[in-house]
C-alpha positions as a printed Julia matrix, in Angstrom:
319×3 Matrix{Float64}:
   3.5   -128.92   45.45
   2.14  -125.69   44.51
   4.29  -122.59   44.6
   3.22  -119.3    45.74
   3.81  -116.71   43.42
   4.81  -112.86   44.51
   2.48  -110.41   44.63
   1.67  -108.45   41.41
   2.39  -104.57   41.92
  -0.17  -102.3    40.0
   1.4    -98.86   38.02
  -0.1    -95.77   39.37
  -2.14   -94.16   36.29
  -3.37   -90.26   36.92
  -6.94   -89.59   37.09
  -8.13   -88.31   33.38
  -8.39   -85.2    33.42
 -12.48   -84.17   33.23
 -13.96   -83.91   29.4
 -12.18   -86.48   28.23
  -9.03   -87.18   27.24
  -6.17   -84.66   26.79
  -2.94   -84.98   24.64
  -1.4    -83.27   21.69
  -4.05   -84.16   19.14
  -6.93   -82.59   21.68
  -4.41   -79.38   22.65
  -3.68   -79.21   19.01
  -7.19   -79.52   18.22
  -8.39   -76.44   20.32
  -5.51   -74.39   19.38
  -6.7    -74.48   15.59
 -10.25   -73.71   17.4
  -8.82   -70.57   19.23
  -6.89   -69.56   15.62
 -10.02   -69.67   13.87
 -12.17   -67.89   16.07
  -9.61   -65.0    16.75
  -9.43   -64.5    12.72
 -13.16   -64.64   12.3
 -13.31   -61.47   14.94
 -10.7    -59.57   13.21
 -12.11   -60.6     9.7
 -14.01   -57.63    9.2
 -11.14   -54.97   10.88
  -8.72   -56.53    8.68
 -10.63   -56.05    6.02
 -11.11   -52.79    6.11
  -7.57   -52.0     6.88
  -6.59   -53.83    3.54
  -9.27   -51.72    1.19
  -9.05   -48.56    3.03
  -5.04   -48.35    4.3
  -2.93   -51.01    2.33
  -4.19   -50.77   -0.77
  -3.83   -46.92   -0.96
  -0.26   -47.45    0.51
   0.65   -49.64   -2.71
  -1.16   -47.67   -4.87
   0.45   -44.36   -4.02
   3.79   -45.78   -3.9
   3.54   -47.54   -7.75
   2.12   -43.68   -8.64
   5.47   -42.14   -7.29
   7.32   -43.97   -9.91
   5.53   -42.45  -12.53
   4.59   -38.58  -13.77
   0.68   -40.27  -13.13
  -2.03   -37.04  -13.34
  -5.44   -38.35  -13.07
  -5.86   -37.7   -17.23
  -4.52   -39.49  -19.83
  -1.68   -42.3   -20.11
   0.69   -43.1   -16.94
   3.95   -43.05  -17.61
   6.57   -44.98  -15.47
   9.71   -42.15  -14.33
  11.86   -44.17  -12.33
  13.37   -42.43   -9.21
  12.52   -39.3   -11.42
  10.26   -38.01   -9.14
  12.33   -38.51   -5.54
  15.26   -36.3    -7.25
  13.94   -33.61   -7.83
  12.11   -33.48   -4.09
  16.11   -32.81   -3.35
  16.14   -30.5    -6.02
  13.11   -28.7    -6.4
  13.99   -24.89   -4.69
  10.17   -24.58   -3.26
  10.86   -28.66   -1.92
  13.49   -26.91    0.13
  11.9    -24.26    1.1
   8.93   -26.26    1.91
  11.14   -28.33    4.25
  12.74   -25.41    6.18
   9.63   -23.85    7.1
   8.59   -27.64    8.14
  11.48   -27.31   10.49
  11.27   -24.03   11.52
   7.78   -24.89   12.65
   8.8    -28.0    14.41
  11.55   -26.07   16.51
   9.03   -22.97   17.04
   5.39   -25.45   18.23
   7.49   -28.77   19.83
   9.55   -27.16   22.58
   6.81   -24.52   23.92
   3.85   -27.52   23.61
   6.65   -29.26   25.96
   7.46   -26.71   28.19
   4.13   -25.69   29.0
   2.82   -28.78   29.42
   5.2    -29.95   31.81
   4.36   -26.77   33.95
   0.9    -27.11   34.3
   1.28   -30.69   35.05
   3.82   -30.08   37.7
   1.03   -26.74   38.44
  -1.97   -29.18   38.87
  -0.4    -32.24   40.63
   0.19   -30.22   44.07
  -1.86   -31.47   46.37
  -2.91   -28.36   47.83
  -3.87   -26.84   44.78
  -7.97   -26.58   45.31
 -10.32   -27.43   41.87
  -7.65   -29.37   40.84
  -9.92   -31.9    38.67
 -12.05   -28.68   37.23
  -8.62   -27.1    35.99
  -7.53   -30.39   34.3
 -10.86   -30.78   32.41
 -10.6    -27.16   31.11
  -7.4    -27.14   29.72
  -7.51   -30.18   28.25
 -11.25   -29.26   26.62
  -9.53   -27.37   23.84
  -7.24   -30.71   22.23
 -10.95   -32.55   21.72
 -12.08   -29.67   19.38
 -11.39   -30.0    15.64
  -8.19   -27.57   14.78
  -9.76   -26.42   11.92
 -12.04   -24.82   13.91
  -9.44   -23.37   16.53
  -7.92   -22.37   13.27
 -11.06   -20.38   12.27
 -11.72   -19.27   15.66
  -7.86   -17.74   16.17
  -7.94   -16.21   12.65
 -11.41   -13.96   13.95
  -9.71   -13.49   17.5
  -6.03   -11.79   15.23
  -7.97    -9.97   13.25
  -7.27    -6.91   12.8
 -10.4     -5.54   12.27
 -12.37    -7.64   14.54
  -9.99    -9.21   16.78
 -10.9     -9.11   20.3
  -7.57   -10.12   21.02
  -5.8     -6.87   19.27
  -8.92    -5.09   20.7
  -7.66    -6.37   24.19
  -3.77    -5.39   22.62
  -4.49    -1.84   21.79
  -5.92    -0.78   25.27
  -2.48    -1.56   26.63
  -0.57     0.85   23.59
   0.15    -2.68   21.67
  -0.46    -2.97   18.58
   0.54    -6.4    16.12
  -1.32    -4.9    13.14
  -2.08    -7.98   10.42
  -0.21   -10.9    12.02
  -0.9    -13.18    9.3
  -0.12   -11.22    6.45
   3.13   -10.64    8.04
   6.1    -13.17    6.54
   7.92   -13.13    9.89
   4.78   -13.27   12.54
   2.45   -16.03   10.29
   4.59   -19.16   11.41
   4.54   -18.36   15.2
   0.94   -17.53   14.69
   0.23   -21.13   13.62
   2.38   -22.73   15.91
   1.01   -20.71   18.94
  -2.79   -22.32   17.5
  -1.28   -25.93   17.61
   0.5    -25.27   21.21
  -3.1    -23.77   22.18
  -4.91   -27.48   21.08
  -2.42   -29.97   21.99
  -0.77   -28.69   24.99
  -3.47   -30.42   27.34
  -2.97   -33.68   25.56
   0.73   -33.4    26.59
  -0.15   -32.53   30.01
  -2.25   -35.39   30.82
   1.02   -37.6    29.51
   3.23   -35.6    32.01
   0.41   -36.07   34.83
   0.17   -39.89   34.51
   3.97   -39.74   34.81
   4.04   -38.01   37.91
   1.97   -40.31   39.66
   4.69   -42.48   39.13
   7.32   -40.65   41.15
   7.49   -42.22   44.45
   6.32   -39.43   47.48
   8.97   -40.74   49.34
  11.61   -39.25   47.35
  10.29   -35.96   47.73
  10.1    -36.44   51.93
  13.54   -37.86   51.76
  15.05   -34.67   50.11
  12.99   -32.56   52.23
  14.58   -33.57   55.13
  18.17   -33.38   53.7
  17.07   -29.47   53.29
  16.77   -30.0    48.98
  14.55   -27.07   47.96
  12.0    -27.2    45.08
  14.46   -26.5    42.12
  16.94   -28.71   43.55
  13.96   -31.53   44.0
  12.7    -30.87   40.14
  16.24   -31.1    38.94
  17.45   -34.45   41.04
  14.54   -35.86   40.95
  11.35   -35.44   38.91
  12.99   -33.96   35.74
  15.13   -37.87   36.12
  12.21   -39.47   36.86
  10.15   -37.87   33.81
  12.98   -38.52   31.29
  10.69   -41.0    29.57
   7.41   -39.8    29.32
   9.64   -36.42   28.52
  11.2    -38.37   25.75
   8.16   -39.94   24.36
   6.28   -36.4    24.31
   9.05   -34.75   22.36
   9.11   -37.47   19.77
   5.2    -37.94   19.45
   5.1    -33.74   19.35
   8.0    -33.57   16.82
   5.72   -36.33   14.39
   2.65   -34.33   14.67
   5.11   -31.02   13.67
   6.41   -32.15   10.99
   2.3    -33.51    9.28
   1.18   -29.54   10.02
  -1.61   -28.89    7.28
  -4.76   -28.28    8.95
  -4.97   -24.63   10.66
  -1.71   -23.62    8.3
  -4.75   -24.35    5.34
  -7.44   -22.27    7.19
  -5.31   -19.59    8.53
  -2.89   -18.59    6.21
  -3.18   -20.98    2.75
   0.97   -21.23    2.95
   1.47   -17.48    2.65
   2.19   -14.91    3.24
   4.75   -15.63   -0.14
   5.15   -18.78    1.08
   6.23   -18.58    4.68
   4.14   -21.0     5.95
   4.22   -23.25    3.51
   4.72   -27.09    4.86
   5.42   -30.32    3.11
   2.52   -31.12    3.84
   1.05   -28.08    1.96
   3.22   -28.93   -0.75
   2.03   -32.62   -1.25
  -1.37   -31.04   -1.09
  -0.62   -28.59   -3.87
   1.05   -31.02   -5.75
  -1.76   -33.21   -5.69
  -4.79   -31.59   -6.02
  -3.71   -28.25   -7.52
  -1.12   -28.82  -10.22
  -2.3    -32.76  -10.37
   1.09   -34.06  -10.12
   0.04   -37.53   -8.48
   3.2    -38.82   -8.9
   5.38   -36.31   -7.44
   2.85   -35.74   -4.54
   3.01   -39.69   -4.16
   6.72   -39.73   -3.56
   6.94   -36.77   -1.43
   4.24   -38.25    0.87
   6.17   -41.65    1.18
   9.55   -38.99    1.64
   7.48   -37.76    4.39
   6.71   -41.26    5.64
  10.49   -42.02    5.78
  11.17   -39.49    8.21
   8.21   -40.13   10.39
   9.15   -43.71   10.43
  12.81   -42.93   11.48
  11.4    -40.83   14.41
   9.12   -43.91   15.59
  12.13   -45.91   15.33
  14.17   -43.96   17.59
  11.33   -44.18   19.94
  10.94   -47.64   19.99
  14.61   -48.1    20.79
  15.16   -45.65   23.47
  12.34   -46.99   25.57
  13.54   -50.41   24.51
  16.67   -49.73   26.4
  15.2    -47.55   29.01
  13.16   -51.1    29.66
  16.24   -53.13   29.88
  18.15   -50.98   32.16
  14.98   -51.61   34.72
């Protein structure tokens, strides 16, 4: 007597997936494919940033240990050279005109910026894509040659601007010869080439701020101070915050139409740390002290970008 046995139940397998098989070995496997194709692409940028960026970095920070000239033996200084930055009268000097410069170009770049952004987003305004492209034309130009080109326009000889000046009974006679007109001369040059860079910043932000805002305090009878003050100056706080901070960073690495324009005088009026590191450098050959002033300058740049990164780290959390 045969028995009948129960029915055998078959285990549901998953189609393979097509291409084969896939588990850890094959995900594994095209990870280490990915890996190695990403670093063969950025072979050659990497590269370039190690000759031509870290390796200068390490070099010029071993040179500000030591009183290093470009002739002769090298001699190692310690911290030598980073005390007397702290010390060194024309250091400090160097660094108040840094900041006086800073306080004198970052505020007006700001300021003006934000108007003509706030100018050219009305919608009624007509040309408003012409006026954008002109005033930003001047920040692709080189500034050493807006330098150049403001140092004919001042002149007093020259000048067409004091030309333009003196028809109206005003006269500025040799602005940059003059200790207490020089540094607002080469701030007003910087405002004059960045000011459009900061504007397009301040533009993208306002196409941000929702229209409905604006309709919403219309109709609660908010004029147009009231609606900058409650609403788009709020609204702007971070691209406000990360213009000041990117503004006060490029104030503080001055050199390039200071050089053309004025050379750090008149008796040293103008004279940046930047200047000084150049001076330093390439004038009196003091690698060393150059070196550690540079990585001085560094410090406070970083610090800046710091302070950045956490305020719109927070601003990002609060959203």
């Amino acid at each position: 007597m045969t028995t009948a046995h129960p029915p055998r139940t078959r285990t549901y397998r998953a189609p393979a997936q097509l291409g084969g098989r896939s588990g850890p070995v094959r995900r594994t496997r095209t990870g280490r494919r990915r890996t190695t194709a990403a670093l063969g692409f950025l072979a050659p940028a990497l590269v370039v940033l190690a000759v031509f960026v870290v390796w200068p970095m390490l070099s010029a920070l071993r040179l500000s240990f030591t009183d290093a000239s470009g002739f002769g033996r090298t001699r190692w200084v310690g911290l030598e050279n980073y005390q007397r930055i702290f010390t060194d009268p024309d250091i400090l000097d160097a660094v108040g005109n840094t900041l006086l410069y800073a306080v004198l170009f970052t505020p007006t770049a700001v300021v003006v910026a934000l108007a003509l952004a706030l100018l050219l987003n009305h919608p009624r305004l007509p040309l408003r894509g012409a006026f954008r492209t002109t005033l930003f034309l001047p920040f692709i130009i080189s500034l050493a040659v807006a330098a150049l080109a403001w140092s004919y326009l001042i002149d007093p000889q020259v000048g067409l601007l004091h030309h333009w000046l003196r028809g109206v009974g005003i006269d500025l006679g040799n602005v940059l010869q003059d200790p207490d007109l020089a540094m607002p001369a080469v701030a007003l040059v910087a405002v004059w080439k960045n000011f459009g860079f900061y504007m397009v910043i301040f533009l993208a932000g306002l196409q941000d701020v929702p229209a409905s805002l604006y309709e919403a305090a219309k109709m609660d009878g908010a004029g147009a101070w009231s609606r900058f003050r409650h609403i788009t100056l709020p609204m702007l706080s971070s691209t406000t915050a990360f213009v000041l901070i990117f503004a006060l960073i490029a104030a503080l690495q001055a050199f390039d139409q200071i050089y053309v324009m004025t050379g750090g005088g008149p008796y040293g009026s103008t004279q940046t740390v930047v200047m000084e590191i150049y001076r330093s450098g390439f004038r009196r050959l003091e690698l060393g002290f150059a070196s550690a002033l540079s990585y001085v300058l560094l410090a406070a740049t970083l610090v800046l970008s710091i302070v950045q990164f956490v305020f719109f780290g927070r601003r990002e959390e609060d959203r």
